[in-house]
Amino acid sequence: MTPAPCDLGNSKDSLKNSIINHLRFTLGAYVESASKNDWWVATCLAIRDRVMDHATKSRTLHRQSGVRRVHYLSLEYLMGRLLENNLRNSGLYESTKAALGEMGKDLDALLDCEPDMGLGNGGLGRLAACFMDSLSTVNLPAIGYGIHYEFGLFRQEFVNGKQVEHPDAWMRDGSPWKIARPSYRQTVQLYGRVVQKFDDCGHPRSEWVETKALLGLPWDIPIVGYDSHTVNVLRLWQAQADEDFNFQVFNEGSYVEALRDKAIAETVSKVLYPNDSTESGKELRLVQQYFFVACSLADIVRRFKVGYTLPWSEFPSKAAIQLNDTHPAVAIPELMRILVDLEGLPWNEAWKICQETFAYTNHTLLPEALEMWSVSLFERVLPRHLQIIYQINQLFLEGDVEAKWPGDSEKKRSLSLIEERGGKYVRMANLSVLGSHATNGVAALHTRLLCERLFADFYALYPDRFLNLTNGITFRRWLDVCNPQLSALITETIGESWKKNADLLRNLDPHADDPAFRARYAKIKRDHKVVLAKIIEDECGVTVSPDALFDVQIKRLHEYKRQHLNLLNIVTLYREILDNPNADFHPRVFIFGAKAAPGYFLAKNIIHAINAVAAKVNNDPRVGDKLKVVFLPNYRVSLAEKIIPASDLSEQISTAGKEASGTGNMKLALNGSLTIGTLDGANVEIEEEVGSENIFIFGLTVEEVTELRAKGYNPWDYYWANEKLRNTIDWISSDYFTGNAEEFQPLRRSLLDHGDPYLCLADYQSYVDAQAKVDATYKDQDKWVKMAILNTARVGKFSSDRTILQYAEKVWNLPQVPIGE
Ligand SMILES: [N-]=[N+]=N[C@]1([C@H](N)O)O[C@H](CO)[C@@H](O)[C@H](O)[C@H]1O
């Protein structure tokens, strides 16, 4: 008999009681001497209490109503901090602040106690987090599946301007949001070999034997929607040894050996691979992918079997599975193994179920990011899955491909799931397209390039399977939580319903012409700049003026994102200020935030170069306040929440055709930061929405990039033709900035000798000119603030609620299931 849910009131007093009770009974702390961290944990637990009933109720109602659920499989979830988001989404912010206040505690101080849940690298991981927020907010039944990494994305420190990585022990001081679910522990098999057997009816059956077992313990994190009673969960798997302690070996006297398997097992979910847009190809990474996929599919199949007595053909009507990039693509042969080997379904039936169940999102065109596992490694770790992939491939090439292009071996080579050139590899992207009923890109331009280039042959074969679903961001975290002042001004001006229907922000448009509104809008921006200036002072020891133009580039460090093009412009500007001290140039602060993958040498060289230039410029008395360059260390979600509301200019300067979408561009535009960017990724759609008069577009288009490459691009031509550019490159690679002329030779060589693969020199002059236009525009503050307001007003399209509702309609065929009180 389920006990009646105890009424945990939302009043200030009820919250006070809960917090005190958790301090005393859960943490065993003296209220008088409890630490700030204790108060943070107790407050989190008090809020968790109030959402858990909704979580249980959501799960129960989803099960009882037999609705289809979407299962989002992602190796990354860049969640950031949860307390403030959960407080505002559940409408408990004010009462909790008051409750703590009455006990002499400042909520804002406790919020800073929370470490970021940094279980992701960049855009892909943050997108998954925004999607989880929207799924609960728009009442869609969903479960997010991922890995419970013990260590998230590394903590970045700068030592003499160079990046140094430190482990991110995010759970060291407790992690109050997660709940262990040992009753749903799963066992996963790995390695071993496959033997052919025959079942009772004499049918051949493959059996996977002599495998190594691994356990998966699930941890559930409640995902609180905004102003909705749907609380979905994020289920993260922790790897555990099948047998903690090998007594046999212990008795033979080797204690360490006895624990070897335990140590190995736990490495599987130990740490997130820190590569963004590059594949690792490491065995442990493949084991991580299969581990969480096998646990998740076993959990989904368990729920189907327990919940229903339906034929397998009905499985897709109860379970939609979204593959967040190819990282979980091994789920396709895994479901085939379950259906064919374990459940005894005929191959074709099983394959049909797979295609109806899976859908795949591609996030990048970069060749180095497309996962290709060597056949030898695959055979060793997952021998049965390799067999299944070979069988899928054979039926595909001899089936649909031969039918469409009879005898065309070139088509077979390009469409095959197996790459044969330079060794044998499994093409996870091809497998994902073939095993899914829908493949989507993440912005209109990106999807067009997917269909025209990367998947051109698949598109020719299955045009109806491809669609575009432009990325989005949750406006709760990226406006209501990080910029409550602007959120309040908007609500005061156009009402509150924009929080659930972002298109209503358009109603702000006419207010751009109202000087009083502009003044209030501008004050909010300046107040955030004052806050950020303090952070810059504390973190970088640099004093910046909140009246300077804050020019922001925050994203992972990657050559295609062209932080080094930004640096070329900065050094050109530095030269100009020295050459023309009286030039009428509005003071500017260049703000960088970016982590480089630890093994990415050139990215680290660019970080060092930016810090070296910053050190020179910031201490050059000839420059004064005209120019400041700051690189904030350890860029992460909670830091982004401080930078974005204070930004005036948003740098989205990737080489056209390289940034699939970008999502930082959306966050910055929403907070009134004007974009300077190329026609790449979602920048194209941001320009369509805000109007070309409210954005600074520059540079080569995708078509012009293709043309330039086709006719042969030689960066030396631009170097010799443009004196400013030549002086800038020579200056950066001289000994001026570090006393060692060798320091930035790698950067110089990449821009010249190595052919400038991302066309920085080709876009340099157009970029410098656009930056000059920015300077001129910023001097007319009325015009600038008007443009900023129109950006906030016109980016409603980029709400992840819109994106998720499109996935639900076009891919998952998923009904919204409102949960009552
Ligand atoms: N991997 N990956 N892809 C990315 C990002 N680096 O995480 O996914 C993001 C989310 O789709 C995109 O916005 C971004 O352009 C793309 O490069």
Tab-separated table of C-alpha atoms in Angstrom, residues 522-532:
chain	number	residue	atom	x	y	z
A	522	ALA	CA	21.553	49.280	-20.342
A	523	LYS	CA	21.821	49.631	-16.567
A	524	ILE	CA	21.244	45.912	-16.080
A	525	LYS	CA	24.035	45.199	-18.562
A	526	ARG	CA	26.392	47.644	-16.866
A	527	ASP	CA	25.654	46.210	-13.414
A	528	HIS	CA	26.613	42.755	-14.681
A	529	LYS	CA	29.805	44.228	-16.146
A	530	VAL	CA	30.678	45.629	-12.720
A	531	VAL	CA	30.222	42.140	-11.221
A	532	LEU	CA	32.338	40.555	-13.949
